[in-house]
Amino acid sequence: MRKGAKRKASKKEEQKPTEKIPNNDARKSTEEKTSKAGGRPKRIKASKPESEPEFFPDKRNLEDLWKQVFPVGTEGAFEEGGELYGKKVYLFGCTEPQLVFFKDEGKVTCIPVVVAVVSPFPPSDKIGINSVQREAEEIVPMKQMKMDWVPYIPLENRDSQVERLKSQIFILSCTQRRAGLRHMKIERVKKFEYCLPYFYHPFQEDELEQSTIVQIIFPAEPKPVFCEFDWELDELEEFTVKLIEEEELSEDQKNAFKDFVKEKVREGKKANREAREARKKALEEMNEETKAAFLNMRFYKFYPVATPDTPDVSNVKSPFINRYYGKAHTVL
């Protein structure tokens, strides 16, 4: 055959089928081509069947208000037609132990309650610290306990700048972090446990101011003496002898106990006198607008709404709020 001439394939060779490349070689060949192209082979994803679209109900404007205070149905009162609609309101939460029945079983339960104060200004900037275990009551500024009236921002306004909003709802909140409590002294921690929202009404004489009863915590041995002494109804000598007879006080501590009670009575009388003078001065310095605000101030007390999964509290509802606020005008 002449050099460079092409050999004509035989008819048998033309009909010979093309040899198949094994799978491994095919994958290798594909990888080589991909490597040269600088990319990865495209994978064909199997199409997923279309699922049914999910629908979520629109959030109501005030539906998370209860989370800021306590789980009770207060948000409805702020909506159109509600008791507090369009009013400037200050809210705080508390609990009260009550015997309630659920599924035919009686149990003492701490019922969450929300108190709403309708007022053009904060009802107080102070907090009360008191308990049976404490020797004396304290009234301190809220900021000392890291508390303040914090504005609640409704859902529809959360995209706005907070400082430009004229909030109508404020919640008594504490900014003290729980982690910080671990580094506090026990006495400081106990103060948080004994905090009570404080309120002083200059037009209503406080029953506590006119009380003739003093709390006595006498540091006796082997244990302190806890009792109440009424300086108008109790005679000190008889009162002391009775404690000795009941073995609450030893005979050799009799005179020290009597001196202790006399000092507490002097302190109680002085506190009553100063309170009366403070009220008189406050009224003299108060302008007419502030007087009208105090006279028109209203307290609302909200209990949990009835549900199939919670006890019925309708029979234990009480207008009493606490020793400072007294009774609510309306209980819901």
Short mmCIF file of C-alpha atoms in Angstrom, two decimals:
data_model
loop_
_atom_site.label_atom_id
_atom_site.label_comp_id
_atom_site.label_asym_id
_atom_site.label_seq_id
_atom_site.Cartn_x
_atom_site.Cartn_y
_atom_site.Cartn_z
CA MET A 1 0.00 0.00 0.00
CA ARG A 2 1.28 3.41 -0.88
CA LYS A 3 2.55 5.41 2.10
CA GLY A 4 0.00 7.86 3.34
CA ALA A 5 -2.90 6.22 1.54
CA LYS A 6 -6.02 5.48 3.57
CA ARG A 7 -7.09 1.89 3.91
CA LYS A 8 -10.67 1.32 3.00
CA ALA A 9 -12.54 -0.45 5.78
CA SER A 10 -14.00 -3.75 4.95
CA LYS A 11 -17.71 -4.29 5.01
CA LYS A 12 -17.35 -6.54 8.04
CA GLU A 13 -15.51 -3.87 10.00
CA GLU A 14 -18.12 -1.24 9.14
CA GLN A 15 -20.86 -3.42 10.58
CA LYS A 16 -18.93 -4.13 13.84
CA PRO A 17 -20.73 -2.53 16.80
CA THR A 18 -18.92 0.16 18.85
CA GLU A 19 -17.32 -1.24 22.01
CA LYS A 20 -18.96 -0.01 25.23
CA ILE A 21 -16.81 1.66 27.90
CA PRO A 22 -17.10 0.11 31.38
CA ASN A 23 -18.91 2.19 34.04
CA ASN A 24 -15.73 3.03 35.98
CA ASP A 25 -14.03 4.28 32.87
CA ALA A 26 -17.09 6.31 31.97
CA ARG A 27 -17.12 8.01 35.36
CA LYS A 28 -13.37 8.62 35.11
CA SER A 29 -13.77 10.07 31.64
CA THR A 30 -16.55 12.36 32.88
CA GLU A 31 -14.45 13.50 35.85
CA GLU A 32 -11.50 14.27 33.54
CA LYS A 33 -13.70 16.35 31.29
CA THR A 34 -15.17 18.13 34.25
CA SER A 35 -11.73 18.82 35.69
CA LYS A 36 -10.62 20.37 32.42
CA ALA A 37 -13.75 22.48 32.27
CA GLY A 38 -13.09 23.72 35.81
CA GLY A 39 -16.49 22.79 37.28
CA ARG A 40 -18.48 20.03 38.89
CA PRO A 41 -20.93 17.81 37.07
CA LYS A 42 -24.49 18.98 37.38
CA ARG A 43 -26.76 16.77 39.39
CA ILE A 44 -30.32 16.41 38.33
CA LYS A 45 -32.61 16.80 41.36
CA ALA A 46 -35.73 14.78 41.52
CA SER A 47 -38.74 17.04 41.53
CA LYS A 48 -40.72 17.07 44.80
CA PRO A 49 -44.47 16.92 44.79
CA GLU A 50 -46.01 20.29 45.55
CA SER A 51 -47.28 20.51 49.15
CA GLU A 52 -50.41 22.21 50.32
CA PRO A 53 -49.81 25.92 51.17
CA GLU A 54 -49.69 26.74 54.92
CA PHE A 55 -51.75 29.60 56.31
CA PHE A 56 -50.97 31.46 59.55
CA PRO A 57 -53.58 33.64 61.28
CA ASP A 58 -52.79 37.35 61.49
CA LYS A 59 -51.59 38.50 64.90
CA ARG A 60 -53.92 40.71 66.89
CA ASN A 61 -52.43 44.06 67.82
CA LEU A 62 -52.41 43.51 71.60
CA GLU A 63 -52.35 39.73 71.83
CA ASP A 64 -48.89 39.53 73.44
CA LEU A 65 -49.58 42.17 76.09
CA TRP A 66 -50.33 39.48 78.67
CA LYS A 67 -46.86 38.01 78.21
CA GLN A 68 -45.34 41.25 79.47
CA VAL A 69 -47.25 41.03 82.74
CA PHE A 70 -49.05 37.73 83.52
CA PRO A 71 -51.10 35.18 81.55
CA VAL A 72 -54.50 36.75 82.05
CA GLY A 73 -56.97 38.10 79.51
CA THR A 74 -56.17 41.81 79.79
CA GLU A 75 -55.40 42.52 76.15
CA GLY A 76 -59.10 42.42 75.27
CA ALA A 77 -59.79 45.28 77.67
CA PHE A 78 -57.58 47.58 75.56
CA GLU A 79 -59.36 46.84 72.30
CA GLU A 80 -62.28 48.84 71.00
CA GLY A 81 -65.26 48.41 73.30
CA GLY A 82 -63.04 47.24 76.21
CA GLU A 83 -62.90 48.76 79.69
CA LEU A 84 -59.51 50.41 79.08
CA TYR A 85 -59.79 51.35 75.40
CA GLY A 86 -58.16 54.70 74.62
CA LYS A 87 -57.02 55.30 78.22
CA LYS A 88 -53.55 55.86 79.63
CA VAL A 89 -52.88 52.84 81.83
CA TYR A 90 -50.14 51.58 84.16
CA LEU A 91 -49.99 47.80 84.69
CA PHE A 92 -48.34 45.57 87.25
CA GLY A 93 -48.67 41.87 88.03
CA CYS A 94 -48.99 40.05 91.33
CA THR A 95 -50.19 36.71 92.68
CA GLU A 96 -52.54 35.81 95.50
CA PRO A 97 -52.82 32.36 97.13
CA GLN A 98 -56.37 31.00 97.08
CA LEU A 99 -58.01 27.64 97.68
CA VAL A 100 -59.47 26.61 94.32
CA PHE A 101 -60.98 23.38 93.02
CA PHE A 102 -60.05 21.64 89.80
CA LYS A 103 -61.33 18.21 88.78
CA ASP A 104 -62.94 17.78 92.22
CA GLU A 105 -59.65 18.39 94.03
CA GLY A 106 -59.02 21.41 96.26
CA LYS A 107 -55.57 23.00 96.24
CA VAL A 108 -54.04 26.28 97.41
CA THR A 109 -52.84 27.95 94.21
CA CYS A 110 -51.05 31.24 93.53
CA ILE A 111 -53.44 32.93 91.11
CA PRO A 112 -51.83 35.43 88.71
CA VAL A 113 -53.53 38.83 88.74
CA VAL A 114 -53.01 42.02 86.74
CA VAL A 115 -53.77 45.46 88.18
CA ALA A 116 -54.41 48.34 85.79
CA VAL A 117 -54.21 51.93 87.05
CA VAL A 118 -55.92 54.50 84.83
CA SER A 119 -53.98 57.74 85.37
CA PRO A 120 -52.46 60.60 83.32
CA PHE A 121 -49.15 60.11 85.16
CA PRO A 122 -47.33 57.20 86.91
CA PRO A 123 -49.15 56.31 90.14
CA SER A 124 -45.85 56.10 92.02
CA ASP A 125 -42.09 56.16 91.59
CA LYS A 126 -41.50 54.19 94.78
CA ILE A 127 -41.65 50.56 95.87
CA GLY A 128 -42.52 49.10 99.26
CA ILE A 129 -40.38 46.42 100.93
CA ASN A 130 -42.08 44.65 103.77
CA SER A 131 -42.76 41.20 105.22
CA VAL A 132 -43.51 39.53 108.52
CA GLN A 133 -39.85 38.56 108.83
CA ARG A 134 -38.56 42.10 108.36
CA GLU A 135 -38.22 44.31 111.42
CA ALA A 136 -39.21 47.51 109.63
CA GLU A 137 -40.97 48.56 106.45
CA GLU A 138 -39.00 50.38 103.75
CA ILE A 139 -40.29 52.72 101.04
CA VAL A 140 -37.54 53.22 98.47
CA PRO A 141 -37.26 54.72 94.96
CA MET A 142 -38.02 52.22 92.19
CA LYS A 143 -34.66 52.87 90.58
CA GLN A 144 -32.93 51.60 93.73
CA MET A 145 -34.44 48.19 92.91
CA LYS A 146 -33.85 48.67 89.16
CA MET A 147 -37.56 49.04 88.49
CA ASP A 148 -39.45 51.47 86.27
CA TRP A 149 -42.62 51.98 84.24
CA VAL A 150 -41.65 50.68 80.78
CA PRO A 151 -43.79 51.55 77.72
CA TYR A 152 -45.52 48.66 75.96
CA ILE A 153 -45.34 49.01 72.17
CA PRO A 154 -48.35 47.51 70.31
CA LEU A 155 -47.63 45.26 67.34
CA GLU A 156 -48.78 47.80 64.76
CA ASN A 157 -46.25 50.38 66.00
CA ARG A 158 -43.14 48.22 66.34
CA ASP A 159 -41.66 49.42 63.07
CA SER A 160 -41.76 53.02 64.30
CA GLN A 161 -39.15 54.82 66.37
CA VAL A 162 -40.08 54.25 70.01
CA GLU A 163 -39.08 57.73 71.17
CA ARG A 164 -41.59 59.29 68.77
CA LEU A 165 -44.51 57.23 70.04
CA LYS A 166 -46.90 58.51 72.66
CA SER A 167 -47.37 55.28 74.60
CA GLN A 168 -50.66 54.72 76.38
CA ILE A 169 -49.69 51.49 78.18
CA PHE A 170 -46.86 51.20 80.71
CA ILE A 171 -45.73 48.10 82.61
CA LEU A 172 -43.90 47.96 85.94
CA SER A 173 -40.73 46.04 85.01
CA CYS A 174 -37.45 45.14 86.63
CA THR A 175 -34.20 45.26 84.65
CA GLN A 176 -32.21 43.29 87.23
CA ARG A 177 -30.85 40.22 85.42
CA ARG A 178 -31.35 36.86 87.12
CA ALA A 179 -27.68 36.06 86.58
CA GLY A 180 -26.82 39.11 88.68
CA LEU A 181 -28.79 37.76 91.63
CA ARG A 182 -26.16 35.04 92.14
CA HIS A 183 -23.57 37.67 93.05
CA MET A 184 -25.78 39.57 95.50
CA LYS A 185 -25.87 39.31 99.25
CA ILE A 186 -28.81 37.39 100.71
CA GLU A 187 -30.27 40.56 102.23
CA ARG A 188 -30.39 42.26 98.82
CA VAL A 189 -32.00 39.20 97.19
CA LYS A 190 -34.66 39.07 99.92
CA LYS A 191 -35.57 42.68 99.17
CA PHE A 192 -36.67 41.65 95.69
CA GLU A 193 -38.81 38.88 97.19
CA TYR A 194 -40.58 41.32 99.52
CA CYS A 195 -41.23 44.12 97.00
CA LEU A 196 -44.78 45.47 96.76
CA PRO A 197 -46.02 48.12 94.30
CA TYR A 198 -46.40 51.28 96.36
CA PHE A 199 -49.11 53.93 96.14
CA TYR A 200 -49.92 56.95 98.25
CA HIS A 201 -53.29 58.69 97.89
CA PRO A 202 -53.15 62.16 99.46
CA PHE A 203 -56.94 62.40 99.71
CA GLN A 204 -57.45 59.13 101.54
CA GLU A 205 -56.21 58.74 105.06
CA ASP A 206 -54.12 55.60 105.19
CA GLU A 207 -55.39 53.06 107.70
CA LEU A 208 -51.78 52.13 108.43
CA GLU A 209 -50.96 55.69 109.46
CA GLN A 210 -53.67 55.64 112.10
CA SER A 211 -52.91 52.09 113.23
CA THR A 212 -52.06 51.67 116.90
CA ILE A 213 -50.40 48.30 116.32
CA VAL A 214 -46.65 47.77 116.16
CA GLN A 215 -44.81 44.64 115.04
CA ILE A 216 -42.48 43.26 117.69
CA ILE A 217 -39.46 41.11 116.88
CA PHE A 218 -37.59 40.91 120.18
CA PRO A 219 -34.11 39.28 119.93
CA ALA A 220 -34.57 36.87 122.85
CA GLU A 221 -32.75 33.62 123.58
CA PRO A 222 -33.02 30.82 122.56
CA LYS A 223 -35.42 32.19 119.92
CA PRO A 224 -36.79 35.66 119.03
CA VAL A 225 -40.24 36.72 120.20
CA PHE A 226 -42.65 37.58 117.36
CA CYS A 227 -45.87 39.38 118.33
CA GLU A 228 -48.09 42.43 117.76
CA PHE A 229 -48.69 45.06 120.42
CA ASP A 230 -51.63 47.50 120.34
CA TRP A 231 -50.79 50.53 122.46
CA GLU A 232 -54.46 51.43 122.88
CA LEU A 233 -55.85 47.98 123.70
CA ASP A 234 -52.95 46.15 125.36
CA GLU A 235 -51.53 46.86 128.82
CA LEU A 236 -47.77 46.33 128.67
CA GLU A 237 -47.32 44.65 132.06
CA GLU A 238 -50.12 42.15 131.47
CA PHE A 239 -48.97 41.57 127.91
CA THR A 240 -45.44 40.74 129.10
CA VAL A 241 -46.56 38.46 131.94
CA LYS A 242 -48.70 36.47 129.52
CA LEU A 243 -45.72 35.88 127.24
CA ILE A 244 -43.73 34.61 130.22
CA GLU A 245 -46.56 32.26 131.22
CA GLU A 246 -46.69 30.91 127.68
CA GLU A 247 -42.90 30.38 127.85
CA GLU A 248 -42.34 32.68 124.88
CA LEU A 249 -40.22 34.95 127.08
CA SER A 250 -38.01 34.23 130.09
CA GLU A 251 -38.44 36.08 133.40
CA ASP A 252 -34.95 37.60 133.31
CA GLN A 253 -35.75 39.25 129.93
CA LYS A 254 -38.95 40.92 131.15
CA ASN A 255 -37.61 44.46 131.67
CA ALA A 256 -35.57 44.43 128.46
CA PHE A 257 -38.67 43.33 126.53
CA LYS A 258 -40.83 46.12 128.04
CA ASP A 259 -38.22 48.76 127.13
CA PHE A 260 -38.05 47.34 123.61
CA VAL A 261 -41.85 47.56 123.18
CA LYS A 262 -41.95 51.14 124.54
CA GLU A 263 -39.36 52.20 121.96
CA LYS A 264 -41.37 50.59 119.14
CA VAL A 265 -44.52 52.39 120.31
CA ARG A 266 -42.68 55.73 120.27
CA GLU A 267 -41.51 55.01 116.71
CA GLY A 268 -45.05 54.07 115.63
CA LYS A 269 -46.60 57.23 117.04
CA LYS A 270 -43.89 59.36 115.44
CA ALA A 271 -44.46 57.69 112.05
CA ASN A 272 -48.21 58.39 112.27
CA ARG A 273 -47.60 62.02 113.12
CA GLU A 274 -45.09 62.51 110.29
CA ALA A 275 -47.45 60.86 107.81
CA ARG A 276 -50.28 63.22 108.71
CA GLU A 277 -48.00 66.21 108.36
CA ALA A 278 -46.65 64.97 105.01
CA ARG A 279 -50.18 64.57 103.63
CA LYS A 280 -51.18 68.03 104.77
CA LYS A 281 -48.10 69.57 103.13
CA ALA A 282 -48.61 67.60 99.91
CA LEU A 283 -52.20 68.84 99.59
CA GLU A 284 -51.17 72.44 100.17
CA GLU A 285 -48.52 72.28 97.41
CA MET A 286 -50.61 70.33 94.90
CA ASN A 287 -52.03 72.13 91.83
CA GLU A 288 -55.62 71.71 90.69
CA GLU A 289 -54.73 69.51 87.72
CA THR A 290 -52.92 67.00 89.93
CA LYS A 291 -55.76 67.03 92.46
CA ALA A 292 -58.24 66.21 89.71
CA ALA A 293 -56.01 63.38 88.47
CA PHE A 294 -55.89 61.75 91.91
CA LEU A 295 -59.63 62.10 92.38
CA ASN A 296 -60.34 60.49 88.98
CA MET A 297 -57.73 57.73 89.25
CA ARG A 298 -59.23 54.24 88.89
CA PHE A 299 -57.92 50.75 89.71
CA TYR A 300 -58.96 47.67 87.71
CA LYS A 301 -58.13 44.14 88.82
CA PHE A 302 -58.04 41.34 86.23
CA TYR A 303 -58.25 37.64 87.04
CA PRO A 304 -57.44 34.80 84.57
CA VAL A 305 -60.11 34.09 81.99
CA ALA A 306 -61.95 30.79 82.38
CA THR A 307 -60.68 27.87 80.26
CA PRO A 308 -61.37 24.09 80.32
CA ASP A 309 -57.77 23.45 81.47
CA THR A 310 -57.67 25.84 84.44
CA PRO A 311 -59.47 26.05 87.81
CA ASP A 312 -62.56 28.23 88.14
CA VAL A 313 -61.59 31.35 90.14
CA SER A 314 -64.92 33.16 89.93
CA ASN A 315 -65.71 32.39 93.60
CA VAL A 316 -62.41 33.72 94.98
CA LYS A 317 -62.21 37.09 93.22
CA SER A 318 -61.46 39.91 95.63
CA PRO A 319 -61.17 43.69 95.15
CA PHE A 320 -58.20 43.90 97.56
CA ILE A 321 -54.91 44.67 95.77
CA ASN A 322 -52.32 45.21 98.50
CA ARG A 323 -51.81 47.24 101.67
CA TYR A 324 -50.83 50.37 99.70
CA TYR A 325 -53.34 50.36 96.87
CA GLY A 326 -56.23 49.12 98.97
CA LYS A 327 -59.23 47.95 96.93
CA ALA A 328 -59.87 48.05 93.19
CA HIS A 329 -62.78 50.04 91.79
CA THR A 330 -63.58 47.26 89.31
CA VAL A 331 -62.84 43.51 89.38
CA LEU A 332 -62.91 41.58 86.08
#
